[in-house]
GROMACS .gro file of C-alpha atoms in nm:
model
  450
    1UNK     CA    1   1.719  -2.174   1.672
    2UNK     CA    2   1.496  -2.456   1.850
    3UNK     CA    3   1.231  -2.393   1.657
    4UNK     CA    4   1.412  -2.534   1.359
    5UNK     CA    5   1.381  -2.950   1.283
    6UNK     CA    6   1.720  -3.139   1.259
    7UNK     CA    7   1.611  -3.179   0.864
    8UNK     CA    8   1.609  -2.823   0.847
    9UNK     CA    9   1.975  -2.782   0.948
   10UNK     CA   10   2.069  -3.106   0.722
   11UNK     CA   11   1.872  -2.908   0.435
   12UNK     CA   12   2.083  -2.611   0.490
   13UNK     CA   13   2.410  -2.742   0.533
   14UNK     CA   14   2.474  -3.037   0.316
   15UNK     CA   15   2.334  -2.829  -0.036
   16UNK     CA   16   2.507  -2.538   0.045
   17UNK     CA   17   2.840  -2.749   0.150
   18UNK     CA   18   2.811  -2.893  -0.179
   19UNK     CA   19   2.776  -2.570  -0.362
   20UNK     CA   20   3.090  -2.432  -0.209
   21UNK     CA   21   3.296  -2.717  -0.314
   22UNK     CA   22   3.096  -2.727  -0.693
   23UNK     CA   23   3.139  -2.379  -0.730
   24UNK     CA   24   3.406  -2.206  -0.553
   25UNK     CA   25   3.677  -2.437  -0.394
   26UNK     CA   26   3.930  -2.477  -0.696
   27UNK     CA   27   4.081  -2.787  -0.777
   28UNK     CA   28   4.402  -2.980  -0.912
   29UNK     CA   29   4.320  -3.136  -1.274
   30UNK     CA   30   4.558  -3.305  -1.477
   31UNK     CA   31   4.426  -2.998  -1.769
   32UNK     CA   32   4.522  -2.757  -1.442
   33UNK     CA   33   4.318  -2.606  -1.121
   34UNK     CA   34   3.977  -2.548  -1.207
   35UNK     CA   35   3.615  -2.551  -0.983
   36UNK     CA   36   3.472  -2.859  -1.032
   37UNK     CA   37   3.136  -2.708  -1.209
   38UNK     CA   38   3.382  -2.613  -1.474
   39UNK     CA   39   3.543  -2.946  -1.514
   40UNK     CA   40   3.213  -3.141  -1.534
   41UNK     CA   41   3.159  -2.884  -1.838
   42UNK     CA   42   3.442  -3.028  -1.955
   43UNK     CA   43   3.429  -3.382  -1.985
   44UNK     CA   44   3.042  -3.358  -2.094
   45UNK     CA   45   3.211  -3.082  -2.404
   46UNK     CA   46   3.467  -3.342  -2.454
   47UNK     CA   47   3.199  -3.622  -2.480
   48UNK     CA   48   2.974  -3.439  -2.693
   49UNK     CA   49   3.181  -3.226  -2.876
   50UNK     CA   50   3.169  -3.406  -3.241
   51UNK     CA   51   2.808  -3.325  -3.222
   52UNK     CA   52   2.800  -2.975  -3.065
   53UNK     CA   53   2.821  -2.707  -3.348
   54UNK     CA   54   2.479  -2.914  -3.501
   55UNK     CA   55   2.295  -2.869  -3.170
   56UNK     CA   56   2.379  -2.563  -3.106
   57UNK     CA   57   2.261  -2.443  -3.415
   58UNK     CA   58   1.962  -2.604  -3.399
   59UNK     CA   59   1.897  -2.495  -3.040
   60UNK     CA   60   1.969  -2.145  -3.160
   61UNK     CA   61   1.782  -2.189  -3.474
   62UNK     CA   62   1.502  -2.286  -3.219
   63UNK     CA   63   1.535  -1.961  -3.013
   64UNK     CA   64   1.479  -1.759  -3.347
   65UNK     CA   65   1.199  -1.933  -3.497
   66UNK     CA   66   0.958  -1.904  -3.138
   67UNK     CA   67   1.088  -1.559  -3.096
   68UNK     CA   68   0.955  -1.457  -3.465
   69UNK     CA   69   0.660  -1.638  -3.409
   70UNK     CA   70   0.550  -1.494  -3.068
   71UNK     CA   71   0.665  -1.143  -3.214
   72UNK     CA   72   0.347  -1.155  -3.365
   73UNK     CA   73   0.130  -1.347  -3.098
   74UNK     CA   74  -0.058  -1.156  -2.816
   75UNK     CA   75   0.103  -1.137  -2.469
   76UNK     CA   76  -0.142  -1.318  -2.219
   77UNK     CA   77  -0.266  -1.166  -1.959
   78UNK     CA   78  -0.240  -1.452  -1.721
   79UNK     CA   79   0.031  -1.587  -1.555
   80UNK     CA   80   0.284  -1.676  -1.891
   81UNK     CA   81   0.305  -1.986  -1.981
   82UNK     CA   82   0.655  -2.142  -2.046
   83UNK     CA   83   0.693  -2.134  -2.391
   84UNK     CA   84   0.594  -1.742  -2.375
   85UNK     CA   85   0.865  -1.665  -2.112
   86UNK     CA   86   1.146  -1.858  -2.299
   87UNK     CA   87   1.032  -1.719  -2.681
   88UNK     CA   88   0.821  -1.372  -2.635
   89UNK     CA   89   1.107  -1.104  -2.610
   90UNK     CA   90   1.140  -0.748  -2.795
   91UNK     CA   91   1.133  -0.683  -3.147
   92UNK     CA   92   1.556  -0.581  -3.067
   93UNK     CA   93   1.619  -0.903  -2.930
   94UNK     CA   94   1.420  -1.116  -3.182
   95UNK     CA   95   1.634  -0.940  -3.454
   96UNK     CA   96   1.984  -1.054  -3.248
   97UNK     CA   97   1.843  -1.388  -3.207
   98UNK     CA   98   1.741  -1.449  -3.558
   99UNK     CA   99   2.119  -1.288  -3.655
  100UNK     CA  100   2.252  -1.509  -3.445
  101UNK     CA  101   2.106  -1.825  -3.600
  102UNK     CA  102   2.194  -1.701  -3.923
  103UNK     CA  103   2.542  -1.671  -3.786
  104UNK     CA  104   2.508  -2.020  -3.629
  105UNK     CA  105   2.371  -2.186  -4.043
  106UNK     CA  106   2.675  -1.980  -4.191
  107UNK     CA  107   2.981  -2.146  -3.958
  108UNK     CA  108   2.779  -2.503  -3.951
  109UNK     CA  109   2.752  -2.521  -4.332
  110UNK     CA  110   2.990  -2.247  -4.439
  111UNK     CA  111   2.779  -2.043  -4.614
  112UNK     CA  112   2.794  -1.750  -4.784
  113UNK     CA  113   3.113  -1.439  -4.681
  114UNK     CA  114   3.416  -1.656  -4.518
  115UNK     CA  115   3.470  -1.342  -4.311
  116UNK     CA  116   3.157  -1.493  -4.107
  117UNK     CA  117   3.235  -1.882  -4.068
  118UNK     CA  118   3.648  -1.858  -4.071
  119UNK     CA  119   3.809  -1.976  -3.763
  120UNK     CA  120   3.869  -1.677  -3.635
  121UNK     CA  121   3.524  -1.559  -3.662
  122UNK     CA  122   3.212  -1.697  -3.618
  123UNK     CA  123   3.395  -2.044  -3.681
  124UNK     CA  124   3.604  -1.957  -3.337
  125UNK     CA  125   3.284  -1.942  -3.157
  126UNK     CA  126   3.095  -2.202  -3.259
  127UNK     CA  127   3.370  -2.469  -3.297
  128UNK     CA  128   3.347  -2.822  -3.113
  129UNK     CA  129   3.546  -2.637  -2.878
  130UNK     CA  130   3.452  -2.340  -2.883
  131UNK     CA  131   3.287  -2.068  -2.656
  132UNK     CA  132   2.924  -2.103  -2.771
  133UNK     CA  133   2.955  -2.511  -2.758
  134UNK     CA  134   3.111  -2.518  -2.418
  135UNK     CA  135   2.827  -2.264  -2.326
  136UNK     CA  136   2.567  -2.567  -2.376
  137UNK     CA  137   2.738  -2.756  -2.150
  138UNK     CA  138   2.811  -2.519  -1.831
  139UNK     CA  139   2.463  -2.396  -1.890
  140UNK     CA  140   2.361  -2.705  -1.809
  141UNK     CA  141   2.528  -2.789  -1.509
  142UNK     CA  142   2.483  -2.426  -1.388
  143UNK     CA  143   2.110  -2.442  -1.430
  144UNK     CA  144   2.057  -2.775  -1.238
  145UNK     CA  145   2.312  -2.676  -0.968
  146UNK     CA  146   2.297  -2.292  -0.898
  147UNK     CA  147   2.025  -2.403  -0.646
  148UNK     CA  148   2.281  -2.513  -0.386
  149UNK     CA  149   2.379  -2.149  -0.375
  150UNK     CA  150   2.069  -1.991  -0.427
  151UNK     CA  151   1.829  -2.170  -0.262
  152UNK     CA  152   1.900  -2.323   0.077
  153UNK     CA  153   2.055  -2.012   0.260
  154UNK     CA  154   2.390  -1.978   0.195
  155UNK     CA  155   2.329  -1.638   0.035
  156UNK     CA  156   2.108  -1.543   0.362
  157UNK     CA  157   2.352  -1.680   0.580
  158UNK     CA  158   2.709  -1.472   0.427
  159UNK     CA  159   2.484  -1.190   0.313
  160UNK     CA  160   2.417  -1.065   0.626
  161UNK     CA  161   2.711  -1.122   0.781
  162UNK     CA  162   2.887  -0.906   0.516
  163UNK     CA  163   2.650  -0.629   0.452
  164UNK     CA  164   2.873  -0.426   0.685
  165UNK     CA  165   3.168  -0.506   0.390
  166UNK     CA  166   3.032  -0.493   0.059
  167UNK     CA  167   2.778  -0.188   0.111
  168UNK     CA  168   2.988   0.081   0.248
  169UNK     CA  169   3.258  -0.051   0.021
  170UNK     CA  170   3.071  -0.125  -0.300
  171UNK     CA  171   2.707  -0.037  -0.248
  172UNK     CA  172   2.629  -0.398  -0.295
  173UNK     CA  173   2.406  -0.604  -0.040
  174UNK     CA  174   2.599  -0.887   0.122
  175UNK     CA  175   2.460  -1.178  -0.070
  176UNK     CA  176   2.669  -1.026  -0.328
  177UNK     CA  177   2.981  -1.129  -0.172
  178UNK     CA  178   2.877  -1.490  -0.286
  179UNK     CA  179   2.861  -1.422  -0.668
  180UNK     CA  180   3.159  -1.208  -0.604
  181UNK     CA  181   3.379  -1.507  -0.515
  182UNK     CA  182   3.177  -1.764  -0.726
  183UNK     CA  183   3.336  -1.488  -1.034
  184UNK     CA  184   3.663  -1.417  -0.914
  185UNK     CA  185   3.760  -1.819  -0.824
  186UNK     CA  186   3.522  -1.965  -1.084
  187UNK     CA  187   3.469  -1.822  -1.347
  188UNK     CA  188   3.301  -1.528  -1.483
  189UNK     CA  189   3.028  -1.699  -1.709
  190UNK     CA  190   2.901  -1.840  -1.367
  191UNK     CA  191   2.883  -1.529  -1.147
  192UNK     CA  192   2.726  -1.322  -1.467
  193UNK     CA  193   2.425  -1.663  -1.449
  194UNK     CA  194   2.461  -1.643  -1.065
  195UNK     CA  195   2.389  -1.243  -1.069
  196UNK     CA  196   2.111  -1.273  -1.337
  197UNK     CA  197   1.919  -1.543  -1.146
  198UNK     CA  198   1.919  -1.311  -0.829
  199UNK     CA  199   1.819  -0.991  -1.010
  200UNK     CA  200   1.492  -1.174  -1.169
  201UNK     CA  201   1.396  -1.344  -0.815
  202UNK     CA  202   1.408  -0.977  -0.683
  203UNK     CA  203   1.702  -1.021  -0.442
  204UNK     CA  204   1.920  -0.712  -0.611
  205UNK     CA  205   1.796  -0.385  -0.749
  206UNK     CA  206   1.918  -0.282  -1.102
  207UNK     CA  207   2.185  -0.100  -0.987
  208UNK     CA  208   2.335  -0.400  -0.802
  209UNK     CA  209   2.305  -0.640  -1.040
  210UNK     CA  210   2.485  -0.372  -1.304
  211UNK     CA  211   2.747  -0.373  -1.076
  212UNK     CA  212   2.795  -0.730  -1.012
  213UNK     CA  213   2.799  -0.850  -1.329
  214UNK     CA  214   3.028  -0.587  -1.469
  215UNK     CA  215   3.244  -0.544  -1.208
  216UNK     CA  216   3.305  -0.917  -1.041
  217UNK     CA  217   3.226  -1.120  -1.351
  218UNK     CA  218   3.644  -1.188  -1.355
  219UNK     CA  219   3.788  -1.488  -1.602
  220UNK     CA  220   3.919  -1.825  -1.415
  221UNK     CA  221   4.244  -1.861  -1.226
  222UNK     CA  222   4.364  -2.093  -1.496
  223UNK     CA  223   4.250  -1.916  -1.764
  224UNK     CA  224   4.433  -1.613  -1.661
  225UNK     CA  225   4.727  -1.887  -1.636
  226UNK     CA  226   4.677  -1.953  -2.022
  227UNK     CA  227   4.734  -1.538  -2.098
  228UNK     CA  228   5.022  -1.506  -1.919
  229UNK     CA  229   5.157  -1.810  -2.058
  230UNK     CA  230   5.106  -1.663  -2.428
  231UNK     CA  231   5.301  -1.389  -2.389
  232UNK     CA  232   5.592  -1.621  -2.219
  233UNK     CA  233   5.596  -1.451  -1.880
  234UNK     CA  234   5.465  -1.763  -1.677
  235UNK     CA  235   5.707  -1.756  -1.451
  236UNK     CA  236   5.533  -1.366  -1.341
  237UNK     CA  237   5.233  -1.565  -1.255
  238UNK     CA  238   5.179  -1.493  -0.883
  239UNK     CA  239   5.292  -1.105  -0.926
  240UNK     CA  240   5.058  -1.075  -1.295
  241UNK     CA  241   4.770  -1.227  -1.060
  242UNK     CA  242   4.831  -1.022  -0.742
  243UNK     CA  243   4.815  -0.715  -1.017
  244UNK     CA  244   4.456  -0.827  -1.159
  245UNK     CA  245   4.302  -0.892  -0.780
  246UNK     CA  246   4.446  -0.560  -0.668
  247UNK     CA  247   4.359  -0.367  -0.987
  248UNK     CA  248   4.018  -0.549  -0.982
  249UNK     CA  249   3.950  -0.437  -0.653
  250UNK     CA  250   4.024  -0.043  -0.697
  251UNK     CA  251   3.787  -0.098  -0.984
  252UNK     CA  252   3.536  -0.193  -0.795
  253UNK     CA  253   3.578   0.061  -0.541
  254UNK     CA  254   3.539   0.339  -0.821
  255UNK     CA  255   3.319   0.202  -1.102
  256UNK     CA  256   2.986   0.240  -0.889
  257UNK     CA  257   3.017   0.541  -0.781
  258UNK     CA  258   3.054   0.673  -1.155
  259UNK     CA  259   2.878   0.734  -1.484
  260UNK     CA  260   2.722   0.501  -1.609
  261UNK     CA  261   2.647   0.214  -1.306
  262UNK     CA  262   2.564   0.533  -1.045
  263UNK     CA  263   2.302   0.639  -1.269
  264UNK     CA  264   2.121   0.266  -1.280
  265UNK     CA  265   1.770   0.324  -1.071
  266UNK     CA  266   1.784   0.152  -0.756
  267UNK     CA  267   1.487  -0.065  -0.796
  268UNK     CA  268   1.428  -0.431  -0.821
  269UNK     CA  269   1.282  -0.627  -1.145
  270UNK     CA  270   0.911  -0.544  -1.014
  271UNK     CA  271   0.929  -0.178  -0.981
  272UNK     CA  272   1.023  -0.205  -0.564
  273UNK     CA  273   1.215   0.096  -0.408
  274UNK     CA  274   1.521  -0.004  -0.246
  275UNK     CA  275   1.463   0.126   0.166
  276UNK     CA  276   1.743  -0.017   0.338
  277UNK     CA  277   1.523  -0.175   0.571
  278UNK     CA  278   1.586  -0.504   0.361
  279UNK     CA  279   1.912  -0.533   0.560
  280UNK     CA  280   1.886  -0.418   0.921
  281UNK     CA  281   1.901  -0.629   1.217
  282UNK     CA  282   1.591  -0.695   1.440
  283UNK     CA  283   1.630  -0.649   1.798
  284UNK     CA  284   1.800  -0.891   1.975
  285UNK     CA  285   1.994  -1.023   1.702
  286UNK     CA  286   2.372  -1.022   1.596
  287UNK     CA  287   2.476  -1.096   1.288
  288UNK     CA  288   2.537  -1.412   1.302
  289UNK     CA  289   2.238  -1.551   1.446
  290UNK     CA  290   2.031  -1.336   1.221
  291UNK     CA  291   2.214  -1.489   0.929
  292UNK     CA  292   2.159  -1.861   1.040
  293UNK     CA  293   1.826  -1.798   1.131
  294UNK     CA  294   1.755  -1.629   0.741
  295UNK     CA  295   1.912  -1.939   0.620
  296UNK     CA  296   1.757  -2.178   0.836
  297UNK     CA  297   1.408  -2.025   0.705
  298UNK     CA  298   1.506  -2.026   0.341
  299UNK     CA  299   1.612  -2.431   0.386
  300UNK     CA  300   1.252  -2.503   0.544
  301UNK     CA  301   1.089  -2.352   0.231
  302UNK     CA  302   1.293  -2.553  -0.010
  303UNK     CA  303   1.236  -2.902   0.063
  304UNK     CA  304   1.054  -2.995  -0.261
  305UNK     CA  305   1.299  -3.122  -0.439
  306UNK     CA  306   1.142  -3.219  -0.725
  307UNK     CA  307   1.021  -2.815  -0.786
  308UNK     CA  308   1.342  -2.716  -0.774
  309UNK     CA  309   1.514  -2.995  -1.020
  310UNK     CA  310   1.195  -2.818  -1.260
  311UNK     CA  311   1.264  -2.486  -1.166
  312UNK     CA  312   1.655  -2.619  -1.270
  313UNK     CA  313   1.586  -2.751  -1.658
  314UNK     CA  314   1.353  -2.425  -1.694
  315UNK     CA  315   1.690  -2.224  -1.603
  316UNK     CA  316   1.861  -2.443  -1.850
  317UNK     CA  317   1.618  -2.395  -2.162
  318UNK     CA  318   1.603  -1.997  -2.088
  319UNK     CA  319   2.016  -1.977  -2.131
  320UNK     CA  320   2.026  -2.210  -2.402
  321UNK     CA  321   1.769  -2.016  -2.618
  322UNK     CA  322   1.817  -1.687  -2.437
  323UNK     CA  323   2.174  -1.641  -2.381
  324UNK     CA  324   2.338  -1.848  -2.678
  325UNK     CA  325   2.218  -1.661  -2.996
  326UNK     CA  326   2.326  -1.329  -2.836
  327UNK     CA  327   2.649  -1.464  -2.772
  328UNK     CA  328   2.704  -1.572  -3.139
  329UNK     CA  329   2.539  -1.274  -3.278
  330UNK     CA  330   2.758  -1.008  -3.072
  331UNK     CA  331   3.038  -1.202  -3.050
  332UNK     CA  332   3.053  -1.278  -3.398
  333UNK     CA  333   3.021  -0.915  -3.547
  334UNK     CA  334   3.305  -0.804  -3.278
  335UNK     CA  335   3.547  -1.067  -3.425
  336UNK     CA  336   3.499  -0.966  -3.740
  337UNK     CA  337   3.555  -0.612  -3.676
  338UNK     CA  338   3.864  -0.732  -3.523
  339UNK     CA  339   3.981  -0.959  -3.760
  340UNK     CA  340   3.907  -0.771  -4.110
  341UNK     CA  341   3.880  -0.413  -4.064
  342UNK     CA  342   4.095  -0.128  -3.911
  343UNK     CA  343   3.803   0.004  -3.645
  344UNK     CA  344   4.035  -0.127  -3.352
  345UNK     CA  345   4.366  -0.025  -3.483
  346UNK     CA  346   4.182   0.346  -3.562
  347UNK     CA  347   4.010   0.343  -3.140
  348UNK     CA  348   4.377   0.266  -3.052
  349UNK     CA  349   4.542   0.542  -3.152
  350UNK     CA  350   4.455   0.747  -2.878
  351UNK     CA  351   4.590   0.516  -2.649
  352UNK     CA  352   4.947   0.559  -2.762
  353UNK     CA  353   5.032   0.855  -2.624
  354UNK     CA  354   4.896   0.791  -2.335
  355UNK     CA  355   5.126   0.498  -2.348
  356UNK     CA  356   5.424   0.685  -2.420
  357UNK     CA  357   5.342   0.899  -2.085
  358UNK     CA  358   5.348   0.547  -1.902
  359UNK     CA  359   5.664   0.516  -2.020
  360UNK     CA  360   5.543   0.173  -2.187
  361UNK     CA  361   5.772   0.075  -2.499
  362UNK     CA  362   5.629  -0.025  -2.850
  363UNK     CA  363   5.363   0.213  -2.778
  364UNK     CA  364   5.191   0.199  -3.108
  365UNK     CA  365   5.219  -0.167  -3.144
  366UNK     CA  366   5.066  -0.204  -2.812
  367UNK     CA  367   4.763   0.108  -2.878
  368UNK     CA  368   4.542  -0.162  -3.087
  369UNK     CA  369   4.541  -0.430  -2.808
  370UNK     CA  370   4.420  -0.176  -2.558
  371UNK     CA  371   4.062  -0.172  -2.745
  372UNK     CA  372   4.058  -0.513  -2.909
  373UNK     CA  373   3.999  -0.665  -2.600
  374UNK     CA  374   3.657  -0.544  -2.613
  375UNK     CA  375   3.624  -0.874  -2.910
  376UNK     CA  376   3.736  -1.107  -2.744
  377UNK     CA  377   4.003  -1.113  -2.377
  378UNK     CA  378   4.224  -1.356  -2.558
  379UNK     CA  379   4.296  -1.088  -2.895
  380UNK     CA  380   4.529  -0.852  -2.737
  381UNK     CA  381   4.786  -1.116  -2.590
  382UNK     CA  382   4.747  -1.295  -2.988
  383UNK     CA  383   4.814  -0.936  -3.161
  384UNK     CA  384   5.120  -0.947  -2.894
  385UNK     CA  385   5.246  -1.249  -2.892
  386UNK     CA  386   5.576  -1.255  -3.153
  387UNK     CA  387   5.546  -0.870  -3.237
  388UNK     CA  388   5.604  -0.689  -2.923
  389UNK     CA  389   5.975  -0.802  -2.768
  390UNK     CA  390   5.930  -0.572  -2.451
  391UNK     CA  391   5.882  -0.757  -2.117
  392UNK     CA  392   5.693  -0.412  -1.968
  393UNK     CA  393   5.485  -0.357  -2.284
  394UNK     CA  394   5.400  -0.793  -2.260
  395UNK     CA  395   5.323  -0.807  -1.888
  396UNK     CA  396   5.086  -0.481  -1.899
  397UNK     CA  397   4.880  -0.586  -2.235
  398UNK     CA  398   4.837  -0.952  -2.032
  399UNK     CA  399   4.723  -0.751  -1.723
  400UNK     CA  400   4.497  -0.497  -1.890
  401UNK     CA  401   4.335  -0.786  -2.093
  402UNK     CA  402   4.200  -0.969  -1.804
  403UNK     CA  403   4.083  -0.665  -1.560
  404UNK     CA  404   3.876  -0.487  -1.892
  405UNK     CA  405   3.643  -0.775  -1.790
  406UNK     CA  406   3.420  -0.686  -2.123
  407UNK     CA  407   3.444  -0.851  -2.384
  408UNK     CA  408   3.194  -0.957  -2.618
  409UNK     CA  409   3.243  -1.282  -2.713
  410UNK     CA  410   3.184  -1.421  -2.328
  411UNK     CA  411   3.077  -1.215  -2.065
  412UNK     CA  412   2.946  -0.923  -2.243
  413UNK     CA  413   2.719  -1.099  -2.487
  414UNK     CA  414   2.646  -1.309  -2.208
  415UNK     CA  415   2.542  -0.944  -2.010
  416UNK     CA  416   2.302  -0.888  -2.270
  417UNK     CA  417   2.183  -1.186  -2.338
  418UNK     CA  418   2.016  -1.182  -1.959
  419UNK     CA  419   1.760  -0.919  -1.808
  420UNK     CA  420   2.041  -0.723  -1.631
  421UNK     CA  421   1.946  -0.350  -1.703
  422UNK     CA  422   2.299  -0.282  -1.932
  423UNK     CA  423   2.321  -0.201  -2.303
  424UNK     CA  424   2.569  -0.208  -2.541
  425UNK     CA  425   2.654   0.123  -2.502
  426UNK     CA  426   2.707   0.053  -2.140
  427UNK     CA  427   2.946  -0.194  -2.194
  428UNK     CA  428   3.160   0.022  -2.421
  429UNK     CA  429   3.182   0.309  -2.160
  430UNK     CA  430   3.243   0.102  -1.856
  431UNK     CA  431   3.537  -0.093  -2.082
  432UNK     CA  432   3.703   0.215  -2.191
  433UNK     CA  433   3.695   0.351  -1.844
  434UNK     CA  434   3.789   0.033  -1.653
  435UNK     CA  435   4.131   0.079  -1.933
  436UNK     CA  436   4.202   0.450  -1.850
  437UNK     CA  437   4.136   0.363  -1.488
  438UNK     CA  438   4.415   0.044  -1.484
  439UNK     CA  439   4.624   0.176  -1.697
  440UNK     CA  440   4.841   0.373  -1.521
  441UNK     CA  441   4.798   0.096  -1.205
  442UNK     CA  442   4.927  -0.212  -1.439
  443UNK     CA  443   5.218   0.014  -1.596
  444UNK     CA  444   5.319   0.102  -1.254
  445UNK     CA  445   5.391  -0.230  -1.149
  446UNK     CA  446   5.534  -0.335  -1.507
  447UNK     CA  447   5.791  -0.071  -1.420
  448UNK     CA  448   5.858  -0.209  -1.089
  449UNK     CA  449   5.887  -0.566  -1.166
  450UNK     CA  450   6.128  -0.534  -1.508
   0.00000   0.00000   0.00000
């Protein structure tokens, strides 16, 4: 390690430091515990929030406009420039993004059908508060920021020191273990932004990233605190949380090495074979010092600053215009499913005996919530909350809500929103299964604890 300036080691160390405590060290609020990254979303939301629906809908407006336009404009053959890599996308995703800005007009000027723009529709999303707003925001600080994880060698440094873990255990590469955490202590927007960053700079294959973002992409500590509180079993917290990390983790033991993520090719964004060879140690190397030495290399490369504050506000513009309409388009049509037809109540009723089995009361009460989850993580404890009396039935709709992990209005419109290789179709399998998986996991320790 002699070869290596002191700069180098101060280039490594003090980002990275400061994207541990940013992103993954958890801290007392007076609004509750919460990563820093998130709170700064927070107080910029609460700042701009008067304003936010208007910009958002003009950002998304934005999106579909350039996207229509370049639908018809010839790729270039050079290098593209960066109005073609934030606008030219498919002919499928121009459509979503020009759905979701008429989505966006609708709730900012209520428009046309109320079932689009009421508040528990489109209107929920694209409130001041809402998901889409405080989207605006975290993208923001996650664009400028991620590069304290990303790009002076903390994910060299803990990725090979736990290859040994998260590849026989997960078939993930050890830099994974990073976006893991930065999911299952921040929050799950940020790991899904954290995964999709790697998987386009060619650090994860397909496959990978699949799993990563549908498998680790886990809500916040506190706002797991907020669905336990609904249903009025807050004083279950540590038990209801022990549930969702040990559920979560048999989850990820299985869900790879099944239909649909085993079949995802394992190849990175540029066609590349995965060999293996990416992680082996060189002679004369533990790995320890290889890690240091990985990160020590990756600091040395990174000392423009001013590149990587660029490279930062282009990360920002591609969420805002890529990500955002998505959101509102999917998220919107799943709430509205939810809210004014009978499509979730009719995918429930299979659940219910399956619920009786489990020796779960209020069975067909609780059927619906097992599938409207897949709307929005925060439906089935609302459906719950007043209707079903049983502490069992309560406790194992709260638990099942959070460790489904898809749900459209966040984290799965946010999945296809990126260039992570999962469809909608996808999404739908991997939730149902993740449910029949947990199921009888979650019921087992409802019948334990009441």
């Amino acid at each position: 390690m002699n070869q290596f300036r002191l700069s180098t080691w101060f280039y490594f160390l003090i980002p990275s430091i400061l994207g541990i405590i940013l992103f993954m060290i958890p801290w007392p609020f007076e609004s509750g515990w919460k990563v820093p990254i998130a709170k700064l979303a927070d107080w910029l939301s609460g700042i701009v929030e008067p304003a936010m629906p208007m910009a958002a809908t003009i950002i998304i407006t934005i999106a579909a406009l350039g996207s229509a336009i370049f639908l018809f404009i010839p790729k270039d053959g050079n290098k593209p420039s960066l109005l073609e890599s934030l606008f030219k996308v498919t002919p499928f995703w121009t459509i979503t993004r020009v759905l979701g800005a008429i989505f966006a007009i609708m709730v900012t000027f209520k428009m046309g059908p109320e079932a689009i723009w009421s508040e528990n529709t489109g209107g929920l999303l694209l409130a001041p508060d809402g998901l889409v707003s405080f989207l605006f925001t975290i993208f923001l600080f996650a664009g400028l920021l991620l590069p304290l994880l990303l790009n002076f060698g903390l994910l060299e440094f803990f990725g090979t020191m736990m290859v040994k873990v998260m590849r026989p255990l997960f078939q993930l590469p050890g830099r994974s273990s990073i976006d893991a955490l930065a999911s299952w202590i921040g929050d799950g927007t940020i790991g899904v932004l954290l995964t999709s960053k790697q998987y386009e700079d060619g650090h994860y294959t397909k496959k990978e990233a699949a799993i990563i973002a549908t498998t680790f992409s886990v809500v916040s500590i506190t706002f797991s605190l907020v669905i336990i509180d609904t249903v009025g079993l807050d004083r279950y917290f540590l038990p209801f949380y022990a549930t969702v990390v040990g559920t979560g983790i048999i989850l990820a033991l299985i869900m790879p090495r099944i239909y649909p993520l085993r079949g995802k090719k394992d190849e990175y964004i540029d066609g590349r074979a995965y060999t293996g060879e990416e992680e082996k140690l060189p002679e004369g190397y533990n790995v320890f010092s290889h890690g240091l030495e990985n990160a020590l290399v990756t600091a040395s490369k990174n000392r423009n600053l001013g590149k990587i504050f660029t490279d930062g506000m282009r990360n920002v513009f591609d969420m805002w215009l890529g990500v955002a309409p998505v959101v509102m388009a999917f998220g919107t049509i799943a709430l509205m499913l939810a809210e004014y037809t009978s499509v979730f109540t009719i995918l429930g009723k299979p659940f219910e005996p399956i619920l009786s089995v489990l020796g779960i009361p209020e069975a067909a009460n609780a059927a619906q919530s097992m599938v409207v989850g897949f709307a929005d993580m925060f439906l089935p404890v609302i459906l719950a909350d007043g209707v079903i009396t049983s502490q069992i039935t309560l406790f194992t709709i709260a638990t099942i809500s959070v460790v489904q992990l898809i749900y459209m209005s966040e984290v799965g419109g946010l999945i296809l929103g990126t260039k992570i290789p999962i469809n909608i179709l996808d999404l739908i399998i991997i939730f149902i299964l993740r449910t029949l998986i947990a199921l009888p996991i979650v019921a087992g320790v409802a019948h334990l604890l009441f």
